[in-house]
PDB file of C-alpha atoms in Angstrom:
ATOM      1  CA  UNK A  16       0.000   0.000   0.000  1.00 70.00           C
ATOM      2  CA  UNK A  17       0.992   3.634  -0.561  1.00 79.00           C
ATOM      3  CA  UNK A  18       1.943   5.866   2.385  1.00 86.00           C
ATOM      4  CA  UNK A  19      -1.192   7.921   3.155  1.00 87.00           C
ATOM      5  CA  UNK A  20       0.806  11.195   3.060  1.00 92.00           C
ATOM      6  CA  UNK A  21       1.469  10.559  -0.658  1.00 93.00           C
ATOM      7  CA  UNK A  22      -2.209  10.187  -1.609  1.00 92.00           C
ATOM      8  CA  UNK A  23      -3.107  13.915  -1.978  1.00 92.00           C
ATOM      9  CA  UNK A  24      -0.028  14.460  -4.157  1.00 94.00           C
ATOM     10  CA  UNK A  25      -1.111  11.629  -6.452  1.00 95.00           C
ATOM     11  CA  UNK A  26      -4.519  13.317  -6.822  1.00 94.00           C
ATOM     12  CA  UNK A  27      -2.906  16.699  -7.538  1.00 94.00           C
ATOM     13  CA  UNK A  28      -0.517  15.172 -10.100  1.00 96.00           C
ATOM     14  CA  UNK A  29      -3.428  13.313 -11.743  1.00 96.00           C
ATOM     15  CA  UNK A  30      -5.434  16.570 -11.971  1.00 95.00           C
ATOM     16  CA  UNK A  31      -2.436  18.468 -13.399  1.00 96.00           C
ATOM     17  CA  UNK A  32      -1.669  15.792 -16.034  1.00 97.00           C
ATOM     18  CA  UNK A  33      -5.298  15.254 -17.172  1.00 97.00           C
ATOM     19  CA  UNK A  34      -5.719  19.057 -17.449  1.00 97.00           C
ATOM     20  CA  UNK A  35      -2.602  20.052 -19.382  1.00 97.00           C
ATOM     21  CA  UNK A  36      -2.248  16.896 -21.547  1.00 98.00           C
ATOM     22  CA  UNK A  37      -4.651  18.488 -24.088  1.00 97.00           C
ATOM     23  CA  UNK A  38      -2.192  21.266 -24.866  1.00 98.00           C
ATOM     24  CA  UNK A  39      -0.164  19.079 -27.343  1.00 98.00           C
ATOM     25  CA  UNK A  40      -3.435  18.047 -29.082  1.00 98.00           C
ATOM     26  CA  UNK A  41      -4.503  21.697 -29.497  1.00 98.00           C
ATOM     27  CA  UNK A  42      -0.993  22.735 -30.650  1.00 98.00           C
ATOM     28  CA  UNK A  43      -0.840  19.862 -33.155  1.00 98.00           C
ATOM     29  CA  UNK A  44      -4.115  21.000 -34.743  1.00 98.00           C
ATOM     30  CA  UNK A  45      -2.991  24.658 -34.807  1.00 97.00           C
ATOM     31  CA  UNK A  46       0.297  23.604 -36.489  1.00 98.00           C
ATOM     32  CA  UNK A  47      -1.114  21.126 -39.020  1.00 97.00           C
ATOM     33  CA  UNK A  48      -4.712  22.432 -39.477  1.00 97.00           C
ATOM     34  CA  UNK A  49      -5.630  18.730 -39.677  1.00 97.00           C
ATOM     35  CA  UNK A  50      -8.641  17.599 -37.609  1.00 98.00           C
ATOM     36  CA  UNK A  51      -9.967  14.804 -39.841  1.00 97.00           C
ATOM     37  CA  UNK A  52      -9.349  11.979 -37.340  1.00 97.00           C
ATOM     38  CA  UNK A  53     -10.799  14.010 -34.441  1.00 98.00           C
ATOM     39  CA  UNK A  54     -14.312  12.901 -33.377  1.00 98.00           C
ATOM     40  CA  UNK A  55     -16.525  15.973 -32.906  1.00 98.00           C
ATOM     41  CA  UNK A  56     -19.127  14.012 -30.840  1.00 98.00           C
ATOM     42  CA  UNK A  57     -16.322  12.810 -28.509  1.00 98.00           C
ATOM     43  CA  UNK A  58     -14.833  16.273 -27.943  1.00 98.00           C
ATOM     44  CA  UNK A  59     -18.242  18.010 -27.724  1.00 98.00           C
ATOM     45  CA  UNK A  60     -19.406  15.432 -25.140  1.00 98.00           C
ATOM     46  CA  UNK A  61     -16.108  15.732 -23.226  1.00 98.00           C
ATOM     47  CA  UNK A  62     -16.558  19.541 -23.131  1.00 98.00           C
ATOM     48  CA  UNK A  63     -20.111  19.114 -21.751  1.00 98.00           C
ATOM     49  CA  UNK A  64     -18.782  16.654 -19.157  1.00 97.00           C
ATOM     50  CA  UNK A  65     -16.009  19.074 -18.126  1.00 97.00           C
ATOM     51  CA  UNK A  66     -18.620  21.870 -17.851  1.00 98.00           C
ATOM     52  CA  UNK A  67     -20.628  19.594 -15.513  1.00 97.00           C
ATOM     53  CA  UNK A  68     -17.476  18.927 -13.411  1.00 96.00           C
ATOM     54  CA  UNK A  69     -17.034  22.709 -13.227  1.00 97.00           C
ATOM     55  CA  UNK A  70     -20.663  23.203 -12.051  1.00 96.00           C
ATOM     56  CA  UNK A  71     -20.062  20.391  -9.526  1.00 95.00           C
ATOM     57  CA  UNK A  72     -16.846  22.066  -8.292  1.00 94.00           C
ATOM     58  CA  UNK A  73     -18.571  25.461  -7.987  1.00 96.00           C
ATOM     59  CA  UNK A  74     -21.486  23.828  -6.072  1.00 95.00           C
ATOM     60  CA  UNK A  75     -19.025  22.289  -3.601  1.00 93.00           C
ATOM     61  CA  UNK A  76     -16.772  25.379  -3.506  1.00 93.00           C
ATOM     62  CA  UNK A  77     -13.872  23.027  -4.382  1.00 93.00           C
ATOM     63  CA  UNK A  78     -11.028  25.189  -5.726  1.00 92.00           C
ATOM     64  CA  UNK A  79      -8.902  22.382  -7.304  1.00 90.00           C
ATOM     65  CA  UNK A  80     -11.984  21.125  -9.230  1.00 92.00           C
ATOM     66  CA  UNK A  81     -12.855  24.678 -10.317  1.00 95.00           C
ATOM     67  CA  UNK A  82      -9.319  25.576 -11.468  1.00 95.00           C
ATOM     68  CA  UNK A  83      -8.478  22.332 -13.283  1.00 95.00           C
ATOM     69  CA  UNK A  84     -11.854  22.147 -15.051  1.00 96.00           C
ATOM     70  CA  UNK A  85     -11.713  25.813 -16.102  1.00 97.00           C
ATOM     71  CA  UNK A  86      -8.349  25.214 -17.815  1.00 97.00           C
ATOM     72  CA  UNK A  87      -9.594  21.896 -19.305  1.00 97.00           C
ATOM     73  CA  UNK A  88     -12.757  23.528 -20.638  1.00 98.00           C
ATOM     74  CA  UNK A  89     -10.736  26.300 -22.357  1.00 98.00           C
ATOM     75  CA  UNK A  90      -8.465  23.716 -24.027  1.00 97.00           C
ATOM     76  CA  UNK A  91     -11.396  21.493 -25.067  1.00 98.00           C
ATOM     77  CA  UNK A  92     -13.438  24.371 -26.495  1.00 98.00           C
ATOM     78  CA  UNK A  93     -10.333  25.425 -28.466  1.00 98.00           C
ATOM     79  CA  UNK A  94     -10.103  21.907 -29.971  1.00 98.00           C
ATOM     80  CA  UNK A  95     -13.884  21.833 -30.698  1.00 98.00           C
ATOM     81  CA  UNK A  96     -13.643  25.279 -32.346  1.00 98.00           C
ATOM     82  CA  UNK A  97     -10.683  24.167 -34.498  1.00 98.00           C
ATOM     83  CA  UNK A  98     -12.534  20.953 -35.485  1.00 98.00           C
ATOM     84  CA  UNK A  99     -15.586  22.991 -36.575  1.00 97.00           C
ATOM     85  CA  UNK A 100     -13.315  25.400 -38.484  1.00 97.00           C
ATOM     86  CA  UNK A 101     -11.087  22.862 -40.260  1.00 96.00           C
ATOM     87  CA  UNK A 102     -13.703  20.071 -40.567  1.00 89.00           C
TER      88      UNK A 102
ATOM     89  CA  UNK B  11     -27.703  28.433  -6.628  1.00 70.00           C
ATOM     90  CA  UNK B  12     -28.458  24.767  -7.297  1.00 79.00           C
ATOM     91  CA  UNK B  13     -30.523  22.723  -4.820  1.00 86.00           C
ATOM     92  CA  UNK B  14     -27.977  20.742  -2.764  1.00 87.00           C
ATOM     93  CA  UNK B  15     -29.823  17.454  -3.423  1.00 92.00           C
ATOM     94  CA  UNK B  16     -28.967  17.835  -7.146  1.00 93.00           C
ATOM     95  CA  UNK B  17     -25.204  18.194  -6.591  1.00 92.00           C
ATOM     96  CA  UNK B  18     -24.279  14.458  -6.332  1.00 92.00           C
ATOM     97  CA  UNK B  19     -26.267  13.734  -9.513  1.00 94.00           C
ATOM     98  CA  UNK B  20     -24.322  16.432 -11.372  1.00 95.00           C
ATOM     99  CA  UNK B  21     -21.078  14.775 -10.256  1.00 94.00           C
ATOM    100  CA  UNK B  22     -22.310  11.343 -11.336  1.00 94.00           C
ATOM    101  CA  UNK B  23     -23.483  12.665 -14.726  1.00 96.00           C
ATOM    102  CA  UNK B  24     -20.130  14.453 -15.203  1.00 96.00           C
ATOM    103  CA  UNK B  25     -18.243  11.210 -14.416  1.00 95.00           C
ATOM    104  CA  UNK B  26     -20.468   9.191 -16.789  1.00 96.00           C
ATOM    105  CA  UNK B  27     -20.100  11.691 -19.664  1.00 97.00           C
ATOM    106  CA  UNK B  28     -16.311  12.207 -19.324  1.00 97.00           C
ATOM    107  CA  UNK B  29     -15.859   8.402 -19.168  1.00 97.00           C
ATOM    108  CA  UNK B  30     -17.986   7.243 -22.113  1.00 97.00           C
ATOM    109  CA  UNK B  31     -17.414  10.255 -24.430  1.00 98.00           C
ATOM    110  CA  UNK B  32     -14.226   8.535 -25.727  1.00 97.00           C
ATOM    111  CA  UNK B  33     -16.218   5.688 -27.229  1.00 98.00           C
ATOM    112  CA  UNK B  34     -17.085   7.684 -30.429  1.00 98.00           C
ATOM    113  CA  UNK B  35     -13.380   8.639 -30.814  1.00 98.00           C
ATOM    114  CA  UNK B  36     -12.276   4.992 -30.538  1.00 98.00           C
ATOM    115  CA  UNK B  37     -15.064   3.835 -32.905  1.00 98.00           C
ATOM    116  CA  UNK B  38     -14.194   6.529 -35.462  1.00 98.00           C
ATOM    117  CA  UNK B  39     -10.579   5.350 -35.563  1.00 98.00           C
ATOM    118  CA  UNK B  40     -11.627   1.673 -35.829  1.00 97.00           C
ATOM    119  CA  UNK B  41     -13.981   2.577 -38.715  1.00 98.00           C
ATOM    120  CA  UNK B  42     -11.662   4.924 -40.647  1.00 97.00           C
ATOM    121  CA  UNK B  43      -8.184   3.640 -39.573  1.00 97.00           C
ATOM    122  CA  UNK B  44      -7.226   7.329 -39.630  1.00 97.00           C
ATOM    123  CA  UNK B  45      -5.256   8.630 -36.631  1.00 98.00           C
ATOM    124  CA  UNK B  46      -3.132  11.298 -38.346  1.00 97.00           C
ATOM    125  CA  UNK B  47      -4.634  14.265 -36.452  1.00 97.00           C
ATOM    126  CA  UNK B  48      -4.446  12.435 -33.096  1.00 98.00           C
ATOM    127  CA  UNK B  49      -1.627  13.642 -30.815  1.00 98.00           C
ATOM    128  CA  UNK B  50       0.181  10.636 -29.315  1.00 98.00           C
ATOM    129  CA  UNK B  51       1.798  12.758 -26.526  1.00 98.00           C
ATOM    130  CA  UNK B  52      -1.686  14.066 -25.555  1.00 98.00           C
ATOM    131  CA  UNK B  53      -3.325  10.634 -25.406  1.00 98.00           C
ATOM    132  CA  UNK B  54      -0.292   8.966 -23.765  1.00 98.00           C
ATOM    133  CA  UNK B  55      -0.200  11.708 -21.096  1.00 98.00           C
ATOM    134  CA  UNK B  56      -3.998  11.484 -20.609  1.00 98.00           C
ATOM    135  CA  UNK B  57      -3.666   7.700 -20.114  1.00 98.00           C
ATOM    136  CA  UNK B  58      -0.930   8.250 -17.481  1.00 98.00           C
ATOM    137  CA  UNK B  59      -3.146  10.853 -15.769  1.00 97.00           C
ATOM    138  CA  UNK B  60      -6.133   8.469 -15.763  1.00 97.00           C
ATOM    139  CA  UNK B  61      -3.879   5.735 -14.303  1.00 98.00           C
ATOM    140  CA  UNK B  62      -2.910   8.181 -11.516  1.00 97.00           C
ATOM    141  CA  UNK B  63      -6.628   8.936 -10.875  1.00 96.00           C
ATOM    142  CA  UNK B  64      -7.158   5.165 -10.637  1.00 97.00           C
ATOM    143  CA  UNK B  65      -4.295   4.799  -8.088  1.00 96.00           C
ATOM    144  CA  UNK B  66      -5.802   7.751  -6.186  1.00 95.00           C
ATOM    145  CA  UNK B  67      -9.271   6.116  -6.219  1.00 94.00           C
ATOM    146  CA  UNK B  68      -7.846   2.762  -5.044  1.00 96.00           C
ATOM    147  CA  UNK B  69      -5.900   4.548  -2.247  1.00 95.00           C
ATOM    148  CA  UNK B  70      -9.125   6.213  -1.042  1.00 93.00           C
ATOM    149  CA  UNK B  71     -11.277   3.108  -1.647  1.00 93.00           C
ATOM    150  CA  UNK B  72     -13.557   5.364  -3.747  1.00 93.00           C
ATOM    151  CA  UNK B  73     -15.659   3.063  -5.959  1.00 92.00           C
ATOM    152  CA  UNK B  74     -16.966   5.748  -8.413  1.00 90.00           C
ATOM    153  CA  UNK B  75     -13.359   6.931  -9.052  1.00 92.00           C
ATOM    154  CA  UNK B  76     -12.174   3.329  -9.479  1.00 95.00           C
ATOM    155  CA  UNK B  77     -14.976   2.306 -11.868  1.00 95.00           C
ATOM    156  CA  UNK B  78     -15.004   5.429 -14.072  1.00 95.00           C
ATOM    157  CA  UNK B  79     -11.202   5.541 -14.377  1.00 96.00           C
ATOM    158  CA  UNK B  80     -10.960   1.823 -15.168  1.00 97.00           C
ATOM    159  CA  UNK B  81     -13.371   2.268 -18.097  1.00 97.00           C
ATOM    160  CA  UNK B  82     -11.605   5.496 -19.186  1.00 97.00           C
ATOM    161  CA  UNK B  83      -8.189   3.830 -19.059  1.00 98.00           C
ATOM    162  CA  UNK B  84      -9.402   0.933 -21.257  1.00 98.00           C
ATOM    163  CA  UNK B  85     -10.805   3.368 -23.851  1.00 97.00           C
ATOM    164  CA  UNK B  86      -7.672   5.572 -23.782  1.00 98.00           C
ATOM    165  CA  UNK B  87      -5.280   2.632 -24.111  1.00 98.00           C
ATOM    166  CA  UNK B  88      -7.364   1.419 -27.081  1.00 98.00           C
ATOM    167  CA  UNK B  89      -6.939   4.828 -28.766  1.00 98.00           C
ATOM    168  CA  UNK B  90      -3.183   4.903 -27.962  1.00 98.00           C
ATOM    169  CA  UNK B  91      -2.807   1.358 -29.348  1.00 98.00           C
ATOM    170  CA  UNK B  92      -4.677   2.302 -32.552  1.00 98.00           C
ATOM    171  CA  UNK B  93      -2.532   5.462 -32.937  1.00 98.00           C
ATOM    172  CA  UNK B  94       0.669   3.399 -32.618  1.00 97.00           C
ATOM    173  CA  UNK B  95      -0.698   0.843 -35.105  1.00 97.00           C
ATOM    174  CA  UNK B  96      -2.021   3.252 -37.760  1.00 96.00           C
ATOM    175  CA  UNK B  97       0.532   6.061 -37.186  1.00 89.00           C
TER     176      UNK B  97
END
């Protein structure tokens, strides 16, 4: 088993990684203008889900949830916008 | 403000949507065999982040975190595998 003192850091690292990992996807699309393999339903649904996590975080007053989902939502909406633009 | 009784349902809906939204992305790749626009660093990092969420959920004994991240990890690893296969 993991030492209990490590557990919050694992959660924080998980939140950081799953938030900022979408930056290379957005940058790749900006660089190549290629979105053909990107599924619009997947990214639109993911954006809606992230928006719900944000509402959930605001309802609980949970700052880590609010911050990470605000950044995620910006990145996801960028990808959705680029997909709509480039097709 | 939202009624407090609604808040857990928003969290559950958010978890459901952000878990299963990757199914259309995986299915699109299986159908088209096209992964050119997919960023391997993004999906590899997202998979690592999901794995960390899973470790976090197991450490806390949190069943919703464990279940949703197990499904997410399977879908993400499928997409990563398809990206490596189709390039």
